């Protein structure tokens, strides 16, 4: 693995503004969102709105990813995604969610998830995950992917490639009538082939008009994840695989989650709707 020095917190830029005509999620300006009490199975109208939100989120992530290169700050990636979402009438869902200060999560190297974009400069050989969620039409679309920065060592490159593959395999396993733990079973069995850790405490989730509906989608084979998958359900799958332990520490910012052994980790995510025969990806650009 790369011998790069470990990450340290950088400086935050001022909070980015969102045009006043863009509808805010209900949690903005509050310490926490109102708990979701609606169904996990969504109406055709909600699903269609989620296609729009998902497409904007995917394109915003794609636009930010074009700027990934050695010497670029994670704050600059946040600026690009923020501008794209606002220009297309969407609110960046993470901005103000439980106090999160930025419009995407940028998780570099040993950061599992929820890294805060700041003055951190990407270096040749890094890997960086961008997690982008857009809110428009009263619903959210959530996706993420891990990208290579310059010339990356083989161990890290394979981790990224295999994490992407674990998501693809999990999506193929989604079928009405199966329990939701089929998703984690597929991911964990694939990850074990390579000796990777599978993060347990951060999961996929139900998503719709609520950013996180309360439905939990584990990425390991949990005996408790017995919810039966039904057509019309909308949720994310977002496996986080590590080169070492799945255990973690959290920075003092209350958000940034790093592997306890500081080994590298990768993640990929799509928002899905369950169909009569499988799953449709809603976060395609």
mmCIF file of C-alpha atoms in Angstrom:
data_model
loop_
_atom_site.group_PDB
_atom_site.id
_atom_site.type_symbol
_atom_site.label_atom_id
_atom_site.label_comp_id
_atom_site.label_asym_id
_atom_site.label_seq_id
_atom_site.Cartn_x
_atom_site.Cartn_y
_atom_site.Cartn_z
ATOM 1 C CA UNK A 1 0.000 0.000 0.000
ATOM 2 C CA UNK A 2 1.054 3.591 -0.507
ATOM 3 C CA UNK A 3 3.318 4.982 2.193
ATOM 4 C CA UNK A 4 1.511 8.351 2.191
ATOM 5 C CA UNK A 5 1.195 10.200 5.484
ATOM 6 C CA UNK A 6 -2.143 9.963 7.283
ATOM 7 C CA UNK A 7 -4.843 12.545 6.800
ATOM 8 C CA UNK A 8 -5.280 15.475 9.179
ATOM 9 C CA UNK A 9 -8.163 17.981 9.289
ATOM 10 C CA UNK A 10 -7.852 21.008 7.014
ATOM 11 C CA UNK A 11 -9.440 24.451 7.089
ATOM 12 C CA UNK A 12 -13.123 24.896 6.225
ATOM 13 C CA UNK A 13 -14.221 27.533 3.738
ATOM 14 C CA UNK A 14 -17.326 29.656 4.465
ATOM 15 C CA UNK A 15 -20.709 27.975 4.082
ATOM 16 C CA UNK A 16 -21.890 28.045 0.476
ATOM 17 C CA UNK A 17 -25.181 29.754 -0.258
ATOM 18 C CA UNK A 18 -28.145 28.192 -2.035
ATOM 19 C CA UNK A 19 -30.500 30.359 -4.130
ATOM 20 C CA UNK A 20 -33.633 31.267 -2.221
ATOM 21 C CA UNK A 21 -35.954 29.811 -4.862
ATOM 22 C CA UNK A 22 -34.615 26.271 -4.308
ATOM 23 C CA UNK A 23 -36.765 24.200 -1.959
ATOM 24 C CA UNK A 24 -34.988 23.130 1.236
ATOM 25 C CA UNK A 25 -35.430 19.765 2.996
ATOM 26 C CA UNK A 26 -37.370 20.130 6.231
ATOM 27 C CA UNK A 27 -34.310 19.451 8.388
ATOM 28 C CA UNK A 28 -32.304 22.492 7.258
ATOM 29 C CA UNK A 29 -31.780 24.786 10.237
ATOM 30 C CA UNK A 30 -32.822 22.074 12.693
ATOM 31 C CA UNK A 31 -30.581 19.825 14.825
ATOM 32 C CA UNK A 32 -32.103 16.666 13.339
ATOM 33 C CA UNK A 33 -34.672 15.626 10.733
ATOM 34 C CA UNK A 34 -38.241 14.769 11.624
ATOM 35 C CA UNK A 35 -38.453 10.947 11.844
ATOM 36 C CA UNK A 36 -39.999 9.367 8.745
ATOM 37 C CA UNK A 37 -43.273 7.548 9.378
ATOM 38 C CA UNK A 38 -44.360 6.803 5.813
ATOM 39 C CA UNK A 39 -44.144 3.577 3.799
ATOM 40 C CA UNK A 40 -40.983 2.070 2.319
ATOM 41 C CA UNK A 41 -42.931 1.226 -0.869
ATOM 42 C CA UNK A 42 -43.261 4.407 -2.923
ATOM 43 C CA UNK A 43 -45.843 5.643 -5.419
ATOM 44 C CA UNK A 44 -44.998 5.831 -9.131
ATOM 45 C CA UNK A 45 -45.000 9.636 -8.798
ATOM 46 C CA UNK A 46 -42.418 9.562 -5.999
ATOM 47 C CA UNK A 47 -40.247 7.102 -7.929
ATOM 48 C CA UNK A 48 -40.328 9.323 -11.002
ATOM 49 C CA UNK A 49 -39.306 12.326 -8.895
ATOM 50 C CA UNK A 50 -36.464 10.229 -7.463
ATOM 51 C CA UNK A 51 -35.248 9.476 -10.993
ATOM 52 C CA UNK A 52 -34.864 13.217 -11.502
ATOM 53 C CA UNK A 53 -33.078 13.713 -8.156
ATOM 54 C CA UNK A 54 -30.892 10.681 -8.735
ATOM 55 C CA UNK A 55 -29.852 11.837 -12.192
ATOM 56 C CA UNK A 56 -28.850 15.274 -10.892
ATOM 57 C CA UNK A 57 -26.869 13.725 -8.016
ATOM 58 C CA UNK A 58 -25.072 11.383 -10.421
ATOM 59 C CA UNK A 59 -24.219 14.195 -12.827
ATOM 60 C CA UNK A 60 -23.048 16.480 -10.020
ATOM 61 C CA UNK A 61 -20.734 13.728 -8.777
ATOM 62 C CA UNK A 62 -19.507 13.115 -12.316
ATOM 63 C CA UNK A 63 -18.819 16.836 -12.770
ATOM 64 C CA UNK A 64 -16.866 17.067 -9.508
ATOM 65 C CA UNK A 65 -14.910 13.919 -10.386
ATOM 66 C CA UNK A 66 -13.637 15.564 -13.582
ATOM 67 C CA UNK A 67 -11.624 17.901 -11.344
ATOM 68 C CA UNK A 68 -9.933 15.152 -9.301
ATOM 69 C CA UNK A 69 -6.166 15.482 -9.723
ATOM 70 C CA UNK A 70 -3.054 15.896 -7.581
ATOM 71 C CA UNK A 71 -2.971 19.436 -6.154
ATOM 72 C CA UNK A 72 -6.757 19.937 -6.087
ATOM 73 C CA UNK A 73 -8.467 20.498 -2.714
ATOM 74 C CA UNK A 74 -11.492 18.556 -1.568
ATOM 75 C CA UNK A 75 -13.168 21.939 -1.020
ATOM 76 C CA UNK A 76 -12.863 22.628 -4.742
ATOM 77 C CA UNK A 77 -14.689 19.370 -5.496
ATOM 78 C CA UNK A 78 -17.420 20.477 -3.098
ATOM 79 C CA UNK A 79 -17.667 23.827 -4.893
ATOM 80 C CA UNK A 80 -18.145 22.142 -8.270
ATOM 81 C CA UNK A 81 -20.846 19.732 -7.068
ATOM 82 C CA UNK A 82 -22.628 22.481 -5.111
ATOM 83 C CA UNK A 83 -22.754 24.737 -8.172
ATOM 84 C CA UNK A 84 -24.015 21.922 -10.402
ATOM 85 C CA UNK A 85 -26.879 21.010 -8.074
ATOM 86 C CA UNK A 86 -27.923 24.621 -7.519
ATOM 87 C CA UNK A 87 -27.729 25.362 -11.255
ATOM 88 C CA UNK A 88 -30.154 22.487 -11.831
ATOM 89 C CA UNK A 89 -32.629 23.533 -9.141
ATOM 90 C CA UNK A 90 -31.564 20.967 -6.544
ATOM 91 C CA UNK A 91 -30.544 21.437 -2.915
ATOM 92 C CA UNK A 92 -27.366 19.597 -1.786
ATOM 93 C CA UNK A 93 -28.899 17.218 0.760
ATOM 94 C CA UNK A 94 -25.875 17.023 3.053
ATOM 95 C CA UNK A 95 -25.682 20.806 3.528
ATOM 96 C CA UNK A 96 -27.153 21.404 6.978
ATOM 97 C CA UNK A 97 -28.104 17.767 7.557
ATOM 98 C CA UNK A 98 -27.573 17.352 11.331
ATOM 99 C CA UNK A 99 -25.214 20.312 11.037
ATOM 100 C CA UNK A 100 -22.981 18.900 8.276
ATOM 101 C CA UNK A 101 -21.284 21.983 6.787
ATOM 102 C CA UNK A 102 -20.723 21.026 3.143
ATOM 103 C CA UNK A 103 -22.517 19.893 -0.023
ATOM 104 C CA UNK A 104 -20.819 16.522 -0.439
ATOM 105 C CA UNK A 105 -18.698 14.109 1.585
ATOM 106 C CA UNK A 106 -15.088 13.647 0.474
ATOM 107 C CA UNK A 107 -13.421 10.625 2.071
ATOM 108 C CA UNK A 108 -9.712 10.200 1.308
ATOM 109 C CA UNK A 109 -7.649 7.014 1.815
ATOM 110 C CA UNK A 110 -8.325 5.775 5.381
ATOM 111 C CA UNK A 111 -11.572 7.757 5.725
ATOM 112 C CA UNK A 112 -14.472 5.291 5.589
ATOM 113 C CA UNK A 113 -17.203 7.885 5.136
ATOM 114 C CA UNK A 114 -18.493 11.388 5.978
ATOM 115 C CA UNK A 115 -15.233 13.232 5.332
ATOM 116 C CA UNK A 116 -15.771 17.003 5.286
ATOM 117 C CA UNK A 117 -14.412 18.889 2.241
ATOM 118 C CA UNK A 118 -11.775 21.388 3.307
ATOM 119 C CA UNK A 119 -8.324 22.684 2.373
ATOM 120 C CA UNK A 120 -6.924 19.136 2.146
ATOM 121 C CA UNK A 121 -4.908 18.805 -1.056
ATOM 122 C CA UNK A 122 -5.194 15.557 -3.013
ATOM 123 C CA UNK A 123 -1.871 13.856 -3.630
ATOM 124 C CA UNK A 124 -0.664 11.568 -6.381
ATOM 125 C CA UNK A 125 -1.485 8.025 -5.241
ATOM 126 C CA UNK A 126 -4.523 8.926 -3.097
ATOM 127 C CA UNK A 127 -7.972 7.452 -3.466
ATOM 128 C CA UNK A 128 -10.989 9.648 -2.752
ATOM 129 C CA UNK A 129 -14.675 8.862 -2.345
ATOM 130 C CA UNK A 130 -17.255 11.474 -3.339
ATOM 131 C CA UNK A 131 -20.729 11.069 -1.826
ATOM 132 C CA UNK A 132 -23.347 13.343 -3.421
ATOM 133 C CA UNK A 133 -27.065 13.585 -2.657
ATOM 134 C CA UNK A 134 -29.516 15.930 -4.384
ATOM 135 C CA UNK A 135 -32.928 17.053 -3.131
ATOM 136 C CA UNK A 136 -35.478 18.216 -5.698
ATOM 137 C CA UNK A 137 -39.184 17.637 -6.179
ATOM 138 C CA UNK A 138 -39.505 16.753 -2.499
ATOM 139 C CA UNK A 139 -37.243 13.675 -2.720
ATOM 140 C CA UNK A 140 -33.563 12.708 -2.475
ATOM 141 C CA UNK A 141 -31.188 10.848 -4.810
ATOM 142 C CA UNK A 142 -27.977 9.556 -3.199
ATOM 143 C CA UNK A 143 -24.827 8.095 -4.788
ATOM 144 C CA UNK A 144 -21.105 7.799 -4.256
ATOM 145 C CA UNK A 145 -17.992 6.410 -5.914
ATOM 146 C CA UNK A 146 -14.283 6.096 -5.170
ATOM 147 C CA UNK A 147 -11.779 7.598 -7.607
ATOM 148 C CA UNK A 148 -8.039 7.222 -8.183
ATOM 149 C CA UNK A 149 -5.825 10.298 -7.898
ATOM 150 C CA UNK A 150 -2.941 10.080 -10.363
ATOM 151 C CA UNK A 151 -0.838 6.903 -10.209
ATOM 152 C CA UNK A 152 -2.253 4.628 -7.511
ATOM 153 C CA UNK A 153 -0.628 1.462 -6.137
ATOM 154 C CA UNK A 154 -1.999 -1.906 -7.233
ATOM 155 C CA UNK A 155 -3.398 -2.867 -3.821
ATOM 156 C CA UNK A 156 -5.492 0.302 -3.651
ATOM 157 C CA UNK A 157 -6.574 0.035 -7.279
ATOM 158 C CA UNK A 158 -7.812 -3.517 -6.746
ATOM 159 C CA UNK A 159 -9.662 -2.494 -3.571
ATOM 160 C CA UNK A 160 -11.525 0.184 -5.524
ATOM 161 C CA UNK A 161 -12.300 -2.149 -8.438
ATOM 162 C CA UNK A 162 -13.538 -4.938 -6.174
ATOM 163 C CA UNK A 163 -15.665 -2.612 -4.049
ATOM 164 C CA UNK A 164 -17.387 -1.432 -7.234
ATOM 165 C CA UNK A 165 -17.919 -5.077 -8.196
ATOM 166 C CA UNK A 166 -19.381 -5.885 -4.758
ATOM 167 C CA UNK A 167 -22.041 -3.222 -5.316
ATOM 168 C CA UNK A 168 -22.850 -4.603 -8.777
ATOM 169 C CA UNK A 169 -23.248 -8.117 -7.349
ATOM 170 C CA UNK A 170 -25.448 -6.881 -4.519
ATOM 171 C CA UNK A 171 -27.748 -5.026 -6.916
ATOM 172 C CA UNK A 172 -28.160 -8.208 -8.984
ATOM 173 C CA UNK A 173 -29.191 -10.098 -5.821
ATOM 174 C CA UNK A 174 -32.162 -7.783 -5.143
ATOM 175 C CA UNK A 175 -35.431 -9.635 -5.803
ATOM 176 C CA UNK A 176 -38.939 -9.206 -4.407
ATOM 177 C CA UNK A 177 -39.623 -11.826 -1.755
ATOM 178 C CA UNK A 178 -36.021 -12.102 -0.578
ATOM 179 C CA UNK A 179 -34.957 -10.781 2.816
ATOM 180 C CA UNK A 180 -32.817 -7.670 2.749
ATOM 181 C CA UNK A 181 -29.886 -9.560 4.309
ATOM 182 C CA UNK A 182 -29.246 -11.190 0.904
ATOM 183 C CA UNK A 183 -27.519 -7.907 0.031
ATOM 184 C CA UNK A 184 -24.998 -8.117 2.853
ATOM 185 C CA UNK A 185 -24.512 -11.855 2.338
ATOM 186 C CA UNK A 186 -23.449 -11.303 -1.266
ATOM 187 C CA UNK A 187 -21.129 -8.396 -0.407
ATOM 188 C CA UNK A 188 -19.492 -10.115 2.561
ATOM 189 C CA UNK A 189 -18.916 -13.418 0.763
ATOM 190 C CA UNK A 190 -17.258 -11.595 -2.137
ATOM 191 C CA UNK A 191 -15.110 -9.394 0.129
ATOM 192 C CA UNK A 192 -13.909 -12.411 2.122
ATOM 193 C CA UNK A 193 -12.276 -13.834 -1.006
ATOM 194 C CA UNK A 194 -9.709 -11.052 -0.796
ATOM 195 C CA UNK A 195 -9.424 -10.749 2.984
ATOM 196 C CA UNK A 196 -11.154 -7.362 3.036
ATOM 197 C CA UNK A 197 -12.972 -5.993 6.037
ATOM 198 C CA UNK A 198 -16.655 -5.084 5.602
ATOM 199 C CA UNK A 199 -17.778 -2.025 7.566
ATOM 200 C CA UNK A 200 -20.717 -2.927 9.797
ATOM 201 C CA UNK A 201 -21.799 0.222 11.634
ATOM 202 C CA UNK A 202 -22.487 2.368 8.547
ATOM 203 C CA UNK A 203 -25.104 0.970 6.208
ATOM 204 C CA UNK A 204 -27.358 1.508 3.252
ATOM 205 C CA UNK A 205 -30.737 3.039 4.039
ATOM 206 C CA UNK A 206 -34.249 3.669 2.898
ATOM 207 C CA UNK A 207 -34.582 6.929 0.982
ATOM 208 C CA UNK A 208 -37.515 8.845 -0.523
ATOM 209 C CA UNK A 209 -38.895 12.156 0.750
ATOM 210 C CA UNK A 210 -36.680 11.352 3.746
ATOM 211 C CA UNK A 211 -32.883 11.300 3.384
ATOM 212 C CA UNK A 212 -32.793 8.274 5.759
ATOM 213 C CA UNK A 213 -36.168 6.625 6.231
ATOM 214 C CA UNK A 214 -35.215 4.235 9.040
ATOM 215 C CA UNK A 215 -34.865 1.137 6.846
ATOM 216 C CA UNK A 216 -31.349 -0.272 7.343
ATOM 217 C CA UNK A 217 -29.473 -2.182 4.626
ATOM 218 C CA UNK A 218 -26.404 -3.892 6.174
ATOM 219 C CA UNK A 219 -23.456 -4.829 3.969
ATOM 220 C CA UNK A 220 -22.630 -7.936 6.000
ATOM 221 C CA UNK A 221 -24.795 -11.014 6.534
ATOM 222 C CA UNK A 222 -26.911 -9.787 9.426
ATOM 223 C CA UNK A 223 -29.435 -12.238 10.919
ATOM 224 C CA UNK A 224 -31.516 -9.244 11.999
ATOM 225 C CA UNK A 225 -32.045 -7.809 8.494
ATOM 226 C CA UNK A 226 -35.180 -9.818 7.819
ATOM 227 C CA UNK A 227 -37.281 -7.145 6.076
ATOM 228 C CA UNK A 228 -38.792 -8.692 2.952
ATOM 229 C CA UNK A 229 -37.967 -6.834 -0.262
ATOM 230 C CA UNK A 230 -41.065 -5.591 -2.094
ATOM 231 C CA UNK A 231 -41.624 -3.924 -5.482
ATOM 232 C CA UNK A 232 -41.600 -0.142 -5.120
ATOM 233 C CA UNK A 233 -39.218 -0.041 -2.159
ATOM 234 C CA UNK A 234 -36.471 2.570 -2.543
ATOM 235 C CA UNK A 235 -33.152 2.287 -0.733
ATOM 236 C CA UNK A 236 -29.396 2.628 -1.129
ATOM 237 C CA UNK A 237 -26.721 -0.037 -1.225
ATOM 238 C CA UNK A 238 -23.291 1.396 -0.401
ATOM 239 C CA UNK A 239 -20.658 -1.188 0.588
ATOM 240 C CA UNK A 240 -17.551 0.036 2.416
ATOM 241 C CA UNK A 241 -14.625 -2.408 2.153
ATOM 242 C CA UNK A 242 -11.278 -2.056 3.914
ATOM 243 C CA UNK A 243 -7.770 -3.430 3.485
ATOM 244 C CA UNK A 244 -7.741 -4.259 7.191
ATOM 245 C CA UNK A 245 -10.166 -4.050 10.087
ATOM 246 C CA UNK A 246 -13.774 -2.910 9.832
ATOM 247 C CA UNK A 247 -13.402 -1.160 13.189
ATOM 248 C CA UNK A 248 -13.156 2.626 13.192
ATOM 249 C CA UNK A 249 -12.391 5.820 15.049
ATOM 250 C CA UNK A 250 -14.172 9.147 14.650
ATOM 251 C CA UNK A 251 -12.488 12.528 14.464
ATOM 252 C CA UNK A 252 -13.404 15.297 16.894
ATOM 253 C CA UNK A 253 -15.556 16.907 14.166
ATOM 254 C CA UNK A 254 -18.190 14.230 14.898
ATOM 255 C CA UNK A 255 -18.349 13.191 11.243
ATOM 256 C CA UNK A 256 -15.082 11.911 9.794
ATOM 257 C CA UNK A 257 -14.861 8.133 10.259
ATOM 258 C CA UNK A 258 -11.423 6.504 9.776
ATOM 259 C CA UNK A 259 -10.322 2.884 9.911
ATOM 260 C CA UNK A 260 -8.892 2.013 13.327
ATOM 261 C CA UNK A 261 -5.729 0.592 11.726
ATOM 262 C CA UNK A 262 -5.611 3.539 9.268
ATOM 263 C CA UNK A 263 -5.572 1.213 6.275
ATOM 264 C CA UNK A 264 -7.346 2.289 3.125
ATOM 265 C CA UNK A 265 -11.028 1.844 2.410
ATOM 266 C CA UNK A 266 -13.307 2.260 -0.605
ATOM 267 C CA UNK A 267 -17.048 2.697 -1.126
ATOM 268 C CA UNK A 268 -19.619 2.789 -3.937
ATOM 269 C CA UNK A 269 -23.331 3.595 -3.746
ATOM 270 C CA UNK A 270 -26.488 3.724 -5.827
ATOM 271 C CA UNK A 271 -30.101 4.553 -5.001
ATOM 272 C CA UNK A 272 -32.424 1.790 -6.218
ATOM 273 C CA UNK A 273 -36.095 1.061 -6.701
ATOM 274 C CA UNK A 274 -37.223 -2.547 -6.517
ATOM 275 C CA UNK A 275 -39.041 -3.745 -9.645
ATOM 276 C CA UNK A 276 -41.125 -6.895 -10.167
ATOM 277 C CA UNK A 277 -37.995 -8.747 -11.311
ATOM 278 C CA UNK A 278 -35.045 -7.029 -9.643
ATOM 279 C CA UNK A 279 -33.832 -3.474 -9.137
ATOM 280 C CA UNK A 280 -33.575 -0.311 -11.213
ATOM 281 C CA UNK A 281 -30.698 2.087 -10.497
ATOM 282 C CA UNK A 282 -32.051 5.615 -10.027
ATOM 283 C CA UNK A 283 -28.634 7.306 -9.801
ATOM 284 C CA UNK A 284 -27.362 6.987 -13.352
ATOM 285 C CA UNK A 285 -26.052 10.118 -15.091
#
